[in-house]
Short mmCIF file of C-alpha atoms and ligand atoms in Angstrom, two decimals:
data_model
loop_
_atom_site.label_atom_id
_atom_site.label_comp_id
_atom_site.label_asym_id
_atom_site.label_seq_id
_atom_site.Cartn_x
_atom_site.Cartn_y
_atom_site.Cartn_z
CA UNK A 10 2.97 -12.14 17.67
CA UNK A 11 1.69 -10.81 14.29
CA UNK A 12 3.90 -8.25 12.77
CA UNK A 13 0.97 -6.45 12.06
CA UNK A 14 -1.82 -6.14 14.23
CA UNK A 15 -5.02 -3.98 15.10
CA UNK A 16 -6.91 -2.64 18.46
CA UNK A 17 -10.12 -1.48 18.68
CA UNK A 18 -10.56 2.02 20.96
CA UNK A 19 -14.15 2.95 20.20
CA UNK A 20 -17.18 1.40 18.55
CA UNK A 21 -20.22 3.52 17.50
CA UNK A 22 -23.18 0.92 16.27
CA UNK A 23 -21.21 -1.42 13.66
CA UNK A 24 -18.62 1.20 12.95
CA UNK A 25 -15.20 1.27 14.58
CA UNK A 26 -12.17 3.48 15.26
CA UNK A 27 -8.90 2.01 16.51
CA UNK A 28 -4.87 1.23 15.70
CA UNK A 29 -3.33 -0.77 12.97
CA UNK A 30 -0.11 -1.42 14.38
CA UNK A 31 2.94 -2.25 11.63
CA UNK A 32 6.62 -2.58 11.89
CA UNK A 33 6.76 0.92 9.60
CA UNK A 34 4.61 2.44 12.47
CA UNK A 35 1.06 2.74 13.46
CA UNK A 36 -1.97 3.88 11.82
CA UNK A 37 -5.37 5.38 13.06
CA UNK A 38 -8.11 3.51 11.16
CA UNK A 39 -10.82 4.14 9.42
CA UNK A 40 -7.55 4.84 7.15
CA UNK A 41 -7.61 5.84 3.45
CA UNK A 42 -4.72 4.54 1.54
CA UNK A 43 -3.60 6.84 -1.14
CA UNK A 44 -2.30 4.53 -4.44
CA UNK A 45 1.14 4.53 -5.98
CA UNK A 46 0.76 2.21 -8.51
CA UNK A 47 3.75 2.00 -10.00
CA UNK A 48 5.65 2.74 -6.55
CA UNK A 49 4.65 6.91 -6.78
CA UNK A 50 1.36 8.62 -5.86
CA UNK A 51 1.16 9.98 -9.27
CA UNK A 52 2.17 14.09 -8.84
CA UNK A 53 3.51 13.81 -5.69
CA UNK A 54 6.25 12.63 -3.33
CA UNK A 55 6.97 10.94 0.25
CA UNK A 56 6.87 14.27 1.47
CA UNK A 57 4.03 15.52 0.40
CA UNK A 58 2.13 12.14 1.52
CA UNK A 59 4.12 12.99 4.86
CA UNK A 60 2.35 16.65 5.01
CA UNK A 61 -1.45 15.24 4.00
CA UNK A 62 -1.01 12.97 7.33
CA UNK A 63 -1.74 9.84 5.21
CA UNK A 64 -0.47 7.12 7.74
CA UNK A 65 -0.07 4.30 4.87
CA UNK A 66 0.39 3.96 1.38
CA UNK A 67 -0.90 1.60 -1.50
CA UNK A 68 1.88 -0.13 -4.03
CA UNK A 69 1.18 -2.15 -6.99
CA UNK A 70 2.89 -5.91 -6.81
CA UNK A 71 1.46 -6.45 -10.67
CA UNK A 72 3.11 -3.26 -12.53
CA UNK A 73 6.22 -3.42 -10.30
CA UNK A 74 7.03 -7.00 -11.12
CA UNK A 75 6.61 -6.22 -14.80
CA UNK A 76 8.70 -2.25 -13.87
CA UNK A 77 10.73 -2.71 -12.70
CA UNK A 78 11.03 -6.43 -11.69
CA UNK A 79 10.71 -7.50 -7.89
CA UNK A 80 14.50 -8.49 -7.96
CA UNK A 81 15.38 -4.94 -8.58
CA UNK A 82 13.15 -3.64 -5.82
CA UNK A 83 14.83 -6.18 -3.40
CA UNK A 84 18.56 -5.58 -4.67
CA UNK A 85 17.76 -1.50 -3.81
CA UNK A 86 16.62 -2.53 -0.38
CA UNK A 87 13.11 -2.66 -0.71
CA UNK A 88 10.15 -0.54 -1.20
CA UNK A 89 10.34 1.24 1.39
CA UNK A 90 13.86 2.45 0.75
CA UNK A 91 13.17 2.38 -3.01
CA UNK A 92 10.23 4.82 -2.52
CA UNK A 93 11.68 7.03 -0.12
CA UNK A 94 8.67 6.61 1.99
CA UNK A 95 9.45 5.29 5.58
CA UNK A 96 5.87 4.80 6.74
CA UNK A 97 3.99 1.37 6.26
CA UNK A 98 2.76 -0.09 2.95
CA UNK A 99 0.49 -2.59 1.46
CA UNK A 100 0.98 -4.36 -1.75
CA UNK A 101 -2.07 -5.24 -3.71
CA UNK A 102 -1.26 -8.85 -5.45
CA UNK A 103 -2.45 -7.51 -8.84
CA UNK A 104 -5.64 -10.05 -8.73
CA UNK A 105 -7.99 -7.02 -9.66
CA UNK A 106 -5.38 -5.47 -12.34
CA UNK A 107 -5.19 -9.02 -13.90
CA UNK A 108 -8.93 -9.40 -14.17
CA UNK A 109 -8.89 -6.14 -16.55
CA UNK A 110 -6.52 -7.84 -18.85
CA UNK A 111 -8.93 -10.70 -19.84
CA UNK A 112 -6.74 -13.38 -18.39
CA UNK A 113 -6.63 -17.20 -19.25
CA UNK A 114 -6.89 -18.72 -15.48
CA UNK A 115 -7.24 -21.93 -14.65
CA UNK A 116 -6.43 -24.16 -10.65
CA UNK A 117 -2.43 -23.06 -11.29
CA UNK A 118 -2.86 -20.00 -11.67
CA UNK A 119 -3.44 -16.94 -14.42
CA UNK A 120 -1.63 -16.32 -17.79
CA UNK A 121 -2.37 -12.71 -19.57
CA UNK A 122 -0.42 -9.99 -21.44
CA UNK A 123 1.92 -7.68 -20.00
CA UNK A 124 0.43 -3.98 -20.33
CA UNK A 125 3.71 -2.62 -20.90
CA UNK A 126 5.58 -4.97 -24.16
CA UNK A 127 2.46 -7.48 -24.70
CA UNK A 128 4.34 -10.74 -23.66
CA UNK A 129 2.81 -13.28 -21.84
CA UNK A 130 3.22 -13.32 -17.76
CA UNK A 131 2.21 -16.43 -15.69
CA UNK A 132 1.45 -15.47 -12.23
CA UNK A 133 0.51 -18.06 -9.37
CA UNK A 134 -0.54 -17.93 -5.97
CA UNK A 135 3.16 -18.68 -5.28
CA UNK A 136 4.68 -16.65 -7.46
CA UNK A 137 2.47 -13.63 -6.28
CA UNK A 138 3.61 -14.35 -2.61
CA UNK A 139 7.02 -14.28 -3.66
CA UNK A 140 6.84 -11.16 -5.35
CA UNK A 141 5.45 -9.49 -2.72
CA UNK A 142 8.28 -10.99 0.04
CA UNK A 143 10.98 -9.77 -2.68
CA UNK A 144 8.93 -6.00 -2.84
CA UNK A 145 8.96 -6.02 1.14
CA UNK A 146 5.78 -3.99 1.95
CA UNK A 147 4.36 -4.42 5.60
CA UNK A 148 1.10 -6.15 4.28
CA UNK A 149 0.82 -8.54 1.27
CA UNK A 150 -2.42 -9.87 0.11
CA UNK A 151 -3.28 -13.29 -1.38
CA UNK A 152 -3.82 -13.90 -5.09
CA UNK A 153 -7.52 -13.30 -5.55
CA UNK A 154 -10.00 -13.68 -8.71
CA UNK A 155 -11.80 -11.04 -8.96
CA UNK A 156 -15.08 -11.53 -11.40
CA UNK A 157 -16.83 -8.06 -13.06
CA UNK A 158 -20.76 -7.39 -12.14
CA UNK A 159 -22.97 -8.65 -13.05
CA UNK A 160 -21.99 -11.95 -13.48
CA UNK A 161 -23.81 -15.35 -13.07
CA UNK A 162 -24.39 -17.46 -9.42
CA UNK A 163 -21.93 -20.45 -10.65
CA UNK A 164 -19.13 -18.46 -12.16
CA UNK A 165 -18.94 -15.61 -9.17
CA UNK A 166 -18.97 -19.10 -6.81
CA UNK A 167 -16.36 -20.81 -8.62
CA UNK A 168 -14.26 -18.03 -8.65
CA UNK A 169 -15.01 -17.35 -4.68
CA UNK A 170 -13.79 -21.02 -4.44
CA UNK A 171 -10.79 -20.96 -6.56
CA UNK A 172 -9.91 -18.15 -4.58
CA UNK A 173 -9.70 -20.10 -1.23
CA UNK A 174 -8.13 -23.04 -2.76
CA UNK A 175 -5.68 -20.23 -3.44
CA UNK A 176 -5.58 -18.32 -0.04
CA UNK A 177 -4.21 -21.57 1.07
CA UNK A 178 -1.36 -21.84 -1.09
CA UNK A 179 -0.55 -18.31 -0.62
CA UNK A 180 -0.41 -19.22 3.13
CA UNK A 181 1.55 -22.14 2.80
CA UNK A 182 3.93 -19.99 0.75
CA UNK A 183 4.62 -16.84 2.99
CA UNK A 184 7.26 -16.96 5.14
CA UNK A 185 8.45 -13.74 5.74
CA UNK A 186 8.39 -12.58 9.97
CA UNK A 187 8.44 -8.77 9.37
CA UNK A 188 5.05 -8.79 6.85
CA UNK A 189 1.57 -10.03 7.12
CA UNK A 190 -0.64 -11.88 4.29
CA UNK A 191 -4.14 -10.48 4.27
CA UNK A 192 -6.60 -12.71 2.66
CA UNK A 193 -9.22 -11.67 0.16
CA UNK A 194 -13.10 -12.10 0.33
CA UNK A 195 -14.85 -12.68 -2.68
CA UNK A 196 -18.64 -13.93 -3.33
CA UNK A 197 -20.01 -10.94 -5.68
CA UNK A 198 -23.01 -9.31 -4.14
CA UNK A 199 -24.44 -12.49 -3.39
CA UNK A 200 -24.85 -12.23 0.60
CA UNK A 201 -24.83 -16.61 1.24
CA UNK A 202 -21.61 -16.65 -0.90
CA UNK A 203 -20.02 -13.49 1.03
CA UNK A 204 -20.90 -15.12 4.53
CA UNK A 205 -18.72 -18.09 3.05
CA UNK A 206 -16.03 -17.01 1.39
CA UNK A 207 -15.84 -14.29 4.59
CA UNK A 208 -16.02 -17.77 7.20
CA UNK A 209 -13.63 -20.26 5.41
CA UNK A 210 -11.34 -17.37 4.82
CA UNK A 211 -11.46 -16.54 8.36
CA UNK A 212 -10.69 -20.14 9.26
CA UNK A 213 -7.20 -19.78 7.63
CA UNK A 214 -6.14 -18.10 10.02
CA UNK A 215 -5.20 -14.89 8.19
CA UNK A 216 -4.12 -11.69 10.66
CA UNK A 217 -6.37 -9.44 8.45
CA UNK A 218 -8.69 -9.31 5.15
CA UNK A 219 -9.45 -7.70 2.12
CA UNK A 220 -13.13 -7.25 0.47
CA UNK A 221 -12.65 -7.81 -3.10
CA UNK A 222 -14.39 -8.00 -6.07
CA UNK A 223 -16.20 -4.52 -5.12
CA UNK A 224 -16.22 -1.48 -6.61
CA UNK A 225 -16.83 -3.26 -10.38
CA UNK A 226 -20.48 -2.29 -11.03
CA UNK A 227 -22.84 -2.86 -8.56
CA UNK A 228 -25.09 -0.77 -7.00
CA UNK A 229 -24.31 1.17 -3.18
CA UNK A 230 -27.36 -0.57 -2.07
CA UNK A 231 -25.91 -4.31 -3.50
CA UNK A 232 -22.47 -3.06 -1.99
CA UNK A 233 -23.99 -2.57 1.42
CA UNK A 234 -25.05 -5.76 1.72
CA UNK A 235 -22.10 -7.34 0.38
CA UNK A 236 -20.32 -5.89 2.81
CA UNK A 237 -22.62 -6.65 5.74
CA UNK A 238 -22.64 -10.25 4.85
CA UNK A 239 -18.68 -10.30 4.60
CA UNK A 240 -18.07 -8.84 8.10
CA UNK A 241 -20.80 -10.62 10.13
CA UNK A 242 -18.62 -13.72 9.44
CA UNK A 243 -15.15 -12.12 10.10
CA UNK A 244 -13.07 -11.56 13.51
CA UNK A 245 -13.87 -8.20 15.11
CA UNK A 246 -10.36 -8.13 16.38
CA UNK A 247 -8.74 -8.10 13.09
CA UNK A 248 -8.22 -5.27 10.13
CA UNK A 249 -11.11 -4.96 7.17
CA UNK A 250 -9.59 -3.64 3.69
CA UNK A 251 -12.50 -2.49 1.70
CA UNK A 252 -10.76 -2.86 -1.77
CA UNK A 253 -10.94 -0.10 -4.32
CA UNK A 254 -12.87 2.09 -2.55
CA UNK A 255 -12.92 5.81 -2.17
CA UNK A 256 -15.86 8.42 -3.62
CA UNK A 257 -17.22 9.65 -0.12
CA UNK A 258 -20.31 8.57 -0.43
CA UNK A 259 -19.25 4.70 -0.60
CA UNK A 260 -16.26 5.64 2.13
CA UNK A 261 -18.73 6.61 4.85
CA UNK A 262 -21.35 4.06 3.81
CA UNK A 263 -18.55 1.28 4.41
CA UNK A 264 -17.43 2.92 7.82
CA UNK A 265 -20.83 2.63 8.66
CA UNK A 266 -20.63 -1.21 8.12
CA UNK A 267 -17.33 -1.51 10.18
CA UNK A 268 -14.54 -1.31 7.54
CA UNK A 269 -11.34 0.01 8.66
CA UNK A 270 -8.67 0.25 5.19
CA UNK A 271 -9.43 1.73 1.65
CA UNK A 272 -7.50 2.72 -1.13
CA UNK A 273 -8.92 3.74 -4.63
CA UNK A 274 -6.73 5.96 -7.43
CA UNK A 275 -10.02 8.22 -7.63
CA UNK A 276 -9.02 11.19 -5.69
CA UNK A 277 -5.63 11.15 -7.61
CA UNK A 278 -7.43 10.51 -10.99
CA UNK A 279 -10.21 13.29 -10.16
CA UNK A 280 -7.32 15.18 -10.13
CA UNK A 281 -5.54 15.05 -12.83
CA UNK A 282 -8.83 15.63 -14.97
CA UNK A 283 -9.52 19.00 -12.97
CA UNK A 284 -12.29 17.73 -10.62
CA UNK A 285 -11.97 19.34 -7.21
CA UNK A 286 -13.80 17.05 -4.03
CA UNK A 287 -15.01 19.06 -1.56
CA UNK A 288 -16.74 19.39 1.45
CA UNK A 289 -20.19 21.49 -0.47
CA UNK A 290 -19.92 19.04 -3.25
CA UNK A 291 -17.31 18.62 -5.93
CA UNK A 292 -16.79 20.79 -9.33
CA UNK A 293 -14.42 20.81 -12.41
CA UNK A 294 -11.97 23.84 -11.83
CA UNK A 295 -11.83 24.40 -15.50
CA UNK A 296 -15.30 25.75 -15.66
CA UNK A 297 -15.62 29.44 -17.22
CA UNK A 298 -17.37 30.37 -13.88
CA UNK A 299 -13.47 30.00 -12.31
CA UNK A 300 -12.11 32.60 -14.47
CA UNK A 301 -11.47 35.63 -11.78
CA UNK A 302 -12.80 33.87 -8.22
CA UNK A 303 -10.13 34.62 -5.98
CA UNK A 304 -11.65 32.18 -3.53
CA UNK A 305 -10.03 28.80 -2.70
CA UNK A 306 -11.09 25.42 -4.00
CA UNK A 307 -12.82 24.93 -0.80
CA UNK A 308 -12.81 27.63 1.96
CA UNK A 309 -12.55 24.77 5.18
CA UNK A 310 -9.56 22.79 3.84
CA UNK A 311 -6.39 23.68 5.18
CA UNK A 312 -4.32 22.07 2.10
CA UNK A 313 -1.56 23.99 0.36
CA UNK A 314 -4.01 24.51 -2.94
CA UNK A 315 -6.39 25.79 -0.51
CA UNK A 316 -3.73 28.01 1.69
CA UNK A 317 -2.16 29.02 -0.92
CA UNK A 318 -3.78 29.75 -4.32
CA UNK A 319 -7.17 31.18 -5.58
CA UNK A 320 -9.69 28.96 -7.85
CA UNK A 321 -8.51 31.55 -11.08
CA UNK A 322 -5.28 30.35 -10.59
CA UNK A 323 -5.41 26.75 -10.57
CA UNK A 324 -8.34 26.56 -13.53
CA UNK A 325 -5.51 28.43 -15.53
CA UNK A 326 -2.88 26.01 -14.35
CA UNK A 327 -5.19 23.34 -15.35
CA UNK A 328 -6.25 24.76 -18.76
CA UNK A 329 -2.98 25.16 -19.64
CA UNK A 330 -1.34 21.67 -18.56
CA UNK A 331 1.01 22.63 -15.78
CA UNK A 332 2.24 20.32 -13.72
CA UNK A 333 1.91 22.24 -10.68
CA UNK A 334 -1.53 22.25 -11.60
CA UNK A 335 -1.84 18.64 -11.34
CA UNK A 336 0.41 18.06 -8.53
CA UNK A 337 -2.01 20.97 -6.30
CA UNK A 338 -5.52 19.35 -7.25
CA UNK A 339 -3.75 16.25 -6.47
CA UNK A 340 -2.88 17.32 -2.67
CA UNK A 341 -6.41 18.96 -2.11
CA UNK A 342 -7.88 15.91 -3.18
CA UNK A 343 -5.86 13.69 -0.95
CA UNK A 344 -6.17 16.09 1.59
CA UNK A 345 -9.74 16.02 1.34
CA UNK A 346 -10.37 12.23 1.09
CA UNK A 347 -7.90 11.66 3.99
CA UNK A 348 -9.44 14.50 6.03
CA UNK A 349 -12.88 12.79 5.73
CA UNK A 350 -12.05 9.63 6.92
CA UNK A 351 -9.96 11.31 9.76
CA UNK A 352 -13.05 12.96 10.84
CA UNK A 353 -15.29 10.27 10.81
CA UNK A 354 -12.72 8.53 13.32
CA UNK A 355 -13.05 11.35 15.42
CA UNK A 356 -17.20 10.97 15.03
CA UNK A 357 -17.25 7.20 15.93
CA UNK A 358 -14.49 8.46 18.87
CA UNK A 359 -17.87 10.59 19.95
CA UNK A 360 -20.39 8.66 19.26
CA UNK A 361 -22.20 10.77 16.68
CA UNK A 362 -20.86 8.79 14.06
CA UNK A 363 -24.50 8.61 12.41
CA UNK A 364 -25.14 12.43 12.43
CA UNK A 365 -22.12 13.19 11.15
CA UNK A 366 -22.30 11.01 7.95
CA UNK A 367 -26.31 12.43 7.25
CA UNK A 368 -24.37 15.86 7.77
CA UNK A 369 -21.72 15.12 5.36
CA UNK A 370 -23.84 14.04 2.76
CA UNK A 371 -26.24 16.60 3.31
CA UNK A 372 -23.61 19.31 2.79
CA UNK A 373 -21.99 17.39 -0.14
CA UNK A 374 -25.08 16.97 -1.98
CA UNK A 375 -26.00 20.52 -2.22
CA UNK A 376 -23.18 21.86 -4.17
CA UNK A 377 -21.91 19.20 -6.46
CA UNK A 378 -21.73 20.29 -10.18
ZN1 ZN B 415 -7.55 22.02 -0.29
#
């Protein structure tokens, strides 16, 4: 028995609703995975995470073996004790944070600069499974290569195949009973190399899989069928991780395909530069237009910003650099990007999954500024 596992409860056309199950607790999916990089949502704690409802959270294997070293993690008791957070985790294997660095890879692995002092790091397949066993999330995923759009047939194909010659060695590698080892889909937006990479992937045996190599320039329309390719050749009884993912447009567009797990620092990042998501489009609090509304950031969220504080307020807290400031437009944003994938659950649970996603980009595009 898989230490992590998913069940389907309701389909509506290709998308899907149902239960990842982990040893940290389960998780209603479509899920949205809020990202603490370097083992913290940035502004906010466990608790707060706890409040929003979000069911599982996103660590960083990359900056946390460079901060502060995977040993250190382990000799604390793990991430989940480190963190405070008690719920289940995934580890990304830092394949997509390496491929900004302008690595040197070649079959053993990749070679680039530490972000943080500039020395050289060699990371393998092995290596990155080891990391992740020392870390001790619930889900680890395999060392991928992850190539920026637009790129070229042959070198988005060699790096698809690289990347199973990998999968395999990450496999062979992983041995620990209490965590999983998702693979990772590659192939571009090249449909024929998707349906591959998605099939021999598949044929490893893996308990669930991440889409990578999205999010880094293509079009929603390329994305779609990326993503239609990759699941018409993967298990309908196992998890989907759309990797990177998370504007609302692209969220519901991917439910609509059948993917159940996101995470993407854009809510988080919004935040921080005073962009408010909501439900009648989203706006930059800082704008003069702010100065004395009294309303909240968005009348139908039920968030503490929201609850609690009027759109004069938190433009001023924003203007001026507090950290409450940050931290609130952090939680509303959470709040709403969790919320909307919560909802479209419950729409897929009903049936009128389609109506509600023309309904909630019909209402989004009529107020965004
Ligand atoms: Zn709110």
């Amino acid at each position: 028995m898989s230490a992590v596992s998913w069940l389907e409860t309701a389909v509506d056309g290709a998308a899907r609703t149902g239960w990842l199950d982990t040893p940290h607790g389960r998780v209603r999916t479509p899920a949205f995975m809020p990202v603490g990089t370097r083992a913290a949502v940035k502004a906010v704690d466990g608790d707060d995470l706890a409040a929003l409802g979000a069911g599982i959270v996103l660590a960083n294997a990359y900056h946390l073996m460079l901060r502060p070293g995977a040993r250190v993690v382990e000799d604390v008791g793990g991430l989940h004790a480190f963190m405070g957070w008690q719920g289940p985790i995934l580890t990304d294997s830092g394949g997509f944070q390496i491929f900004s660095l302008e690595p040197t890879i070649d079959e053993r692995g990749a070679t680039f600069r530490s972000v943080y002092d500039g020395s050289l790091v060699n990371l393998t397949p092995e290596d990155a499974i080891r990391i992740q066993e020392q870390l001790g999330p619930d889900i680890a995923m395999a060392l991928d290569i992850c190539v920026g759009l637009p790129a070229g047939r042959d070198r988005v194909n060699d790096a698809m195949q690289r990347t199973l010659r990998w999968a395999e060695r990450c496999l062979a590698t992983h041995t620990r009973a209490d965590q999983v080892l998702f693979g990772i889909v590659q192939g571009g937006v090249d449909p024929d190399l998707r349906v591959e990479s998605a099939a021999k992937t598949a044929d490893l045996g893996f308990p669930g899989f991440g889409i990578g190599g999205l999010s880094v320039g293509e079009s929603p329309q390329e994305r779609d069928l990326a993503l239609e390719a990759a699941f018409s050749a993967l298990p309908t009884d196992k998890p989907r991780y759309v990797m990177g993912l998370g504007d609302a447009e692209g969220l519901l567009r991917a439910i609509a395909r059948g993917a159940d797990l996101f995470d993407c620092v854009i809510p988080t990042r919004l935040a921080r530069h005073g962009r408010a998501l909501t439900r009648n489009g989203d706006f930059n609090i800082r704008q003069a237009r702010f100065e004395t509304d009294t309303s909240p950031l968005d009348p139908a969220c039920h968030c503490l910003a929201c609850t609690r504080y009027s759109r004069a307020y938190l433009r001023h807290l924003v203007r001026v650099n507090e950290i409450s400031g940050l931290r609130l437009l952090t939680i509303h944003n959470l709040h709403y990007t969790l919320d909307l994938v919560a909802e479209a659950a419950a729409a897929i649970e009903a049936g009128r999954f389609a109506d509600h996603l023309e309904s909630v980009l019909e209402d989004r595009a009529r107020g965004s500024s």
